[in-house]
Tab-separated table of C-alpha atoms in Angstrom:
chain	number	residue	atom	x	y	z
A	290	UNK	CA	-51.979	7.249	-21.876
A	291	UNK	CA	-50.933	3.729	-20.959
A	292	UNK	CA	-47.902	2.417	-22.749
A	293	UNK	CA	-48.823	0.076	-25.619
A	294	UNK	CA	-47.844	-3.538	-25.085
A	295	UNK	CA	-46.733	-6.191	-27.593
A	296	UNK	CA	-49.327	-8.510	-29.146
A	297	UNK	CA	-48.953	-12.236	-29.734
A	298	UNK	CA	-50.297	-13.843	-32.886
A	299	UNK	CA	-50.042	-17.628	-32.245
A	300	UNK	CA	-51.158	-20.646	-34.256
A	301	UNK	CA	-50.775	-24.430	-34.285
A	302	UNK	CA	-50.105	-26.834	-37.124
A	303	UNK	CA	-53.210	-28.923	-36.308
A	304	UNK	CA	-56.429	-27.666	-34.806
A	305	UNK	CA	-58.019	-31.135	-34.970
A	306	UNK	CA	-56.331	-34.469	-34.222
A	307	UNK	CA	-58.180	-37.689	-35.065
A	308	UNK	CA	-57.387	-40.819	-33.051
A	309	UNK	CA	-57.884	-44.078	-34.918
A	310	UNK	CA	-56.882	-47.652	-34.043
A	311	UNK	CA	-53.465	-47.068	-35.676
A	312	UNK	CA	-52.761	-43.794	-33.827
A	313	UNK	CA	-49.171	-43.749	-32.482
A	314	UNK	CA	-48.983	-40.129	-31.418
A	315	UNK	CA	-48.602	-36.788	-33.122
A	316	UNK	CA	-46.287	-33.804	-33.172
A	317	UNK	CA	-47.721	-30.319	-32.879
A	318	UNK	CA	-45.873	-27.348	-34.302
A	319	UNK	CA	-46.640	-24.203	-32.341
A	320	UNK	CA	-45.589	-20.990	-34.026
A	321	UNK	CA	-46.447	-17.337	-34.287
A	322	UNK	CA	-45.278	-13.776	-34.347
A	323	UNK	CA	-44.708	-10.973	-31.829
A	324	UNK	CA	-46.050	-7.594	-32.857
A	325	UNK	CA	-44.289	-4.735	-31.106
A	326	UNK	CA	-45.779	-1.208	-30.818
A	327	UNK	CA	-44.499	0.864	-33.683
A	328	UNK	CA	-42.432	-2.111	-34.894
A	329	UNK	CA	-39.681	-1.277	-32.382
A	330	UNK	CA	-37.841	-4.377	-31.147
A	331	UNK	CA	-36.661	-4.488	-27.492
A	332	UNK	CA	-33.038	-3.818	-26.754
A	333	UNK	CA	-30.447	-6.555	-26.323
A	334	UNK	CA	-30.213	-5.837	-22.595
A	335	UNK	CA	-33.875	-6.782	-22.059
A	336	UNK	CA	-34.806	-9.512	-24.589
A	337	UNK	CA	-38.231	-11.085	-24.710
A	338	UNK	CA	-38.830	-14.797	-24.111
A	339	UNK	CA	-41.677	-17.091	-25.072
A	340	UNK	CA	-43.344	-19.853	-23.055
A	341	UNK	CA	-45.965	-22.184	-24.514
A	342	UNK	CA	-48.189	-24.376	-22.289
A	343	UNK	CA	-50.368	-27.115	-23.781
A	344	UNK	CA	-53.067	-28.418	-21.414
A	345	UNK	CA	-55.596	-31.203	-21.764
A	346	UNK	CA	-59.057	-31.204	-20.193
A	347	UNK	CA	-59.078	-31.383	-16.379
A	348	UNK	CA	-60.209	-34.580	-14.703
A	349	UNK	CA	-60.743	-36.032	-11.241
A	350	UNK	CA	-57.862	-38.332	-10.327
A	351	UNK	CA	-57.486	-40.678	-7.334
A	352	UNK	CA	-53.857	-41.203	-6.318
A	353	UNK	CA	-53.091	-44.225	-4.145
A	354	UNK	CA	-49.925	-44.756	-2.158
A	355	UNK	CA	-48.652	-48.312	-1.924
A	356	UNK	CA	-47.094	-49.726	1.219
A	357	UNK	CA	-45.234	-52.969	1.741
A	358	UNK	CA	-46.947	-55.151	4.402
A	359	UNK	CA	-45.544	-58.596	5.180
A	360	UNK	CA	-43.657	-58.615	1.890
A	361	UNK	CA	-46.736	-57.660	-0.159
A	362	UNK	CA	-47.426	-54.286	-1.731
A	363	UNK	CA	-50.920	-53.059	-0.821
A	364	UNK	CA	-52.822	-49.760	-1.259
A	365	UNK	CA	-52.453	-47.566	1.817
A	366	UNK	CA	-53.194	-43.846	1.900
A	367	UNK	CA	-54.967	-42.090	-0.968
A	368	UNK	CA	-55.823	-38.583	-2.075
A	369	UNK	CA	-58.257	-37.390	-4.761
A	370	UNK	CA	-57.665	-34.336	-6.933
A	371	UNK	CA	-60.701	-32.581	-8.383
A	372	UNK	CA	-59.165	-30.805	-11.359
A	373	UNK	CA	-55.817	-32.185	-12.472
A	374	UNK	CA	-54.965	-31.590	-16.149
A	375	UNK	CA	-55.030	-34.822	-18.152
A	376	UNK	CA	-52.095	-33.589	-20.205
A	377	UNK	CA	-49.556	-30.865	-19.516
A	378	UNK	CA	-46.552	-29.801	-21.597
A	379	UNK	CA	-44.538	-26.622	-21.178
A	380	UNK	CA	-41.848	-25.476	-23.646
A	381	UNK	CA	-39.899	-22.293	-23.241
A	382	UNK	CA	-36.985	-20.335	-24.700
A	383	UNK	CA	-35.180	-20.481	-21.342
A	384	UNK	CA	-35.685	-22.434	-18.098
A	385	UNK	CA	-38.757	-21.098	-16.311
A	386	UNK	CA	-36.917	-20.261	-13.063
A	387	UNK	CA	-34.734	-17.867	-15.080
A	388	UNK	CA	-37.717	-16.009	-16.498
A	389	UNK	CA	-40.202	-15.336	-13.680
A	390	UNK	CA	-40.416	-15.572	-9.914
A	391	UNK	CA	-42.321	-18.171	-7.922
A	392	UNK	CA	-45.405	-15.959	-7.522
A	393	UNK	CA	-45.797	-15.431	-11.271
A	394	UNK	CA	-45.209	-19.096	-11.911
A	395	UNK	CA	-48.028	-19.984	-9.507
A	396	UNK	CA	-50.414	-17.450	-11.030
A	397	UNK	CA	-49.989	-18.732	-14.581
A	398	UNK	CA	-49.180	-22.354	-13.607
A	399	UNK	CA	-45.843	-22.260	-15.399
A	400	UNK	CA	-44.065	-25.501	-14.596
A	401	UNK	CA	-44.972	-28.891	-13.178
A	402	UNK	CA	-44.195	-27.737	-9.649
A	403	UNK	CA	-46.659	-24.820	-10.031
A	404	UNK	CA	-49.762	-26.779	-11.029
A	405	UNK	CA	-52.948	-26.043	-9.097
A	406	UNK	CA	-54.198	-29.613	-8.574
A	407	UNK	CA	-57.064	-28.805	-6.127
A	408	UNK	CA	-57.075	-31.729	-3.628
A	409	UNK	CA	-60.564	-32.816	-2.578
A	410	UNK	CA	-59.646	-33.230	1.104
A	411	UNK	CA	-57.896	-30.990	3.614
A	412	UNK	CA	-54.794	-33.143	4.052
A	413	UNK	CA	-51.692	-31.733	5.742
A	414	UNK	CA	-49.409	-29.740	3.394
A	415	UNK	CA	-46.610	-32.292	3.557
A	416	UNK	CA	-49.026	-35.060	2.566
A	417	UNK	CA	-50.418	-32.972	-0.299
A	418	UNK	CA	-46.896	-32.297	-1.554
A	419	UNK	CA	-46.021	-36.014	-1.401
A	420	UNK	CA	-49.098	-37.051	-3.351
A	421	UNK	CA	-48.704	-34.205	-5.848
A	422	UNK	CA	-45.126	-35.278	-6.504
A	423	UNK	CA	-46.300	-38.861	-7.001
A	424	UNK	CA	-49.011	-37.796	-9.441
A	425	UNK	CA	-46.634	-35.673	-11.476
A	426	UNK	CA	-44.065	-38.482	-11.525
A	427	UNK	CA	-46.656	-41.016	-12.788
A	428	UNK	CA	-47.873	-38.673	-15.498
A	429	UNK	CA	-44.324	-37.785	-16.502
A	430	UNK	CA	-43.345	-41.461	-16.888
A	431	UNK	CA	-46.386	-42.076	-19.126
A	432	UNK	CA	-45.475	-39.126	-21.324
A	433	UNK	CA	-48.528	-37.052	-20.358
A	434	UNK	CA	-46.596	-34.431	-18.357
A	435	UNK	CA	-43.260	-32.964	-19.477
A	436	UNK	CA	-41.119	-29.839	-19.574
A	437	UNK	CA	-38.784	-28.794	-22.368
A	438	UNK	CA	-36.711	-25.708	-21.531
A	439	UNK	CA	-34.913	-24.019	-24.435
A	440	UNK	CA	-37.260	-25.751	-26.906
A	441	UNK	CA	-38.748	-22.501	-28.223
A	442	UNK	CA	-36.767	-20.933	-31.050
A	443	UNK	CA	-37.102	-17.159	-31.557
A	444	UNK	CA	-35.990	-15.739	-34.896
A	445	UNK	CA	-34.995	-12.061	-35.150
A	446	UNK	CA	-36.943	-11.345	-31.972
A	447	UNK	CA	-40.236	-11.579	-33.866
A	448	UNK	CA	-40.989	-15.138	-35.027
A	449	UNK	CA	-41.072	-18.133	-32.695
A	450	UNK	CA	-41.677	-21.834	-33.073
A	451	UNK	CA	-41.721	-24.971	-30.892
A	452	UNK	CA	-42.815	-28.600	-31.073
A	453	UNK	CA	-44.896	-30.589	-28.619
A	454	UNK	CA	-45.246	-34.341	-28.781
A	455	UNK	CA	-48.721	-35.774	-28.250
A	456	UNK	CA	-48.394	-39.376	-26.986
A	457	UNK	CA	-50.525	-42.276	-28.193
A	458	UNK	CA	-52.209	-42.563	-24.772
A	459	UNK	CA	-53.461	-38.986	-24.817
A	460	UNK	CA	-57.064	-38.482	-23.619
A	461	UNK	CA	-59.638	-36.965	-25.941
A	462	UNK	CA	-61.250	-33.540	-25.464
A	463	UNK	CA	-60.599	-29.846	-25.855
A	464	UNK	CA	-56.949	-28.877	-25.401
A	465	UNK	CA	-55.553	-25.358	-25.099
A	466	UNK	CA	-52.215	-23.962	-26.223
A	467	UNK	CA	-51.365	-20.871	-24.153
A	468	UNK	CA	-48.510	-18.649	-25.297
A	469	UNK	CA	-46.894	-16.154	-22.928
A	470	UNK	CA	-44.555	-13.321	-23.819
A	471	UNK	CA	-42.164	-12.578	-20.968
A	472	UNK	CA	-39.642	-9.805	-20.436
A	473	UNK	CA	-37.807	-8.601	-17.368
A	474	UNK	CA	-39.683	-11.079	-15.155
A	475	UNK	CA	-43.139	-9.929	-16.241
A	476	UNK	CA	-45.773	-11.451	-18.525
A	477	UNK	CA	-46.393	-8.814	-21.195
A	478	UNK	CA	-48.896	-10.648	-23.371
A	479	UNK	CA	-50.782	-13.948	-23.579
A	480	UNK	CA	-52.857	-15.693	-26.238
A	481	UNK	CA	-54.687	-18.988	-26.501
A	482	UNK	CA	-55.512	-21.415	-29.304
A	483	UNK	CA	-57.817	-24.444	-28.968
A	484	UNK	CA	-57.000	-27.954	-30.163
A	485	UNK	CA	-59.618	-30.700	-30.451
A	486	UNK	CA	-58.478	-34.310	-30.023
A	487	UNK	CA	-61.223	-36.842	-30.732
A	488	UNK	CA	-61.606	-40.441	-31.727
A	489	UNK	CA	-62.538	-41.405	-35.273
A	490	UNK	CA	-63.916	-44.431	-37.068
A	491	UNK	CA	-65.060	-47.413	-35.028
A	492	UNK	CA	-63.376	-46.092	-31.858
A	493	UNK	CA	-65.485	-42.941	-32.100
A	494	UNK	CA	-68.686	-45.012	-32.549
A	495	UNK	CA	-67.871	-47.124	-29.447
A	496	UNK	CA	-67.042	-44.027	-27.358
A	497	UNK	CA	-70.274	-42.285	-28.346
A	498	UNK	CA	-72.319	-45.420	-27.664
A	499	UNK	CA	-70.768	-45.749	-24.190
A	500	UNK	CA	-71.530	-42.075	-23.404
A	501	UNK	CA	-74.979	-41.676	-24.962
A	502	UNK	CA	-76.444	-45.185	-24.552
A	503	UNK	CA	-74.652	-46.581	-21.540
A	504	UNK	CA	-77.296	-49.214	-20.637
A	505	UNK	CA	-77.549	-50.614	-24.167
A	506	UNK	CA	-73.777	-50.494	-24.495
A	507	UNK	CA	-73.365	-52.501	-21.293
A	508	UNK	CA	-75.953	-55.096	-22.344
A	509	UNK	CA	-74.312	-55.555	-25.740
A	510	UNK	CA	-70.879	-55.886	-24.127
A	511	UNK	CA	-72.142	-58.601	-21.739
A	512	UNK	CA	-73.930	-60.396	-24.582
A	513	UNK	CA	-70.792	-60.393	-26.739
A	514	UNK	CA	-68.714	-61.696	-23.835
A	515	UNK	CA	-71.125	-64.569	-23.272
A	516	UNK	CA	-71.232	-65.425	-26.979
A	517	UNK	CA	-67.432	-65.340	-27.340
A	518	UNK	CA	-67.006	-67.427	-24.180
A	519	UNK	CA	-69.547	-70.017	-25.333
A	520	UNK	CA	-67.955	-70.141	-28.783
A	521	UNK	CA	-64.463	-70.648	-27.351
A	522	UNK	CA	-65.745	-73.432	-25.092
A	523	UNK	CA	-67.553	-75.122	-27.958
A	524	UNK	CA	-64.461	-75.027	-30.172
A	525	UNK	CA	-62.287	-76.415	-27.331
A	526	UNK	CA	-64.691	-79.333	-26.800
A	527	UNK	CA	-64.759	-80.132	-30.527
A	528	UNK	CA	-60.984	-80.097	-30.759
């Protein structure tokens, strides 16, 4: 009979996050328990580690490279990615390169340098690497991509917890929190929890109108712009 493996029982502090006009970000608490076969904890010589990856919905992204021409920065080369995650955060009990090899990191997309971004064109590898590095750097500076090694706390080898910051500029959609149990360079168990981030109040009404009634939404937006422009001009003439 195959040897029984540990089981992860993960959870998150918030399954639903509402974004209103006053939204300044949120902090997710990711926690759970590790159930070992027969209740037997692993030995000290081979401890288990935990990695948690929070991903946002994938999206198509066009990355442009700027070039200085005659003292002016202009758009030069560009590369489109079909399925780049809109948000990516990885927290772990140890640095990823100390837990698994490069092949395992690529399989499970553990780390910013292991993301499968799926470029839409067959550009040379060095060009793909340059644009991928630029995309990750842009996302990192905006707070949408980040890594936090040693941010997962494991208590008594059974309970774990970590925190992930959700920035104010986070996109809406279905997010996933994937938890991996790693020991001796191998992924022993994995589990996933879903997180829904959506707009609320007037922002939700505007977003739904733009998606479901795009033509009417556009006409109303144009009409409001004309009315506001005419009103501002009228007030300026009167003053």
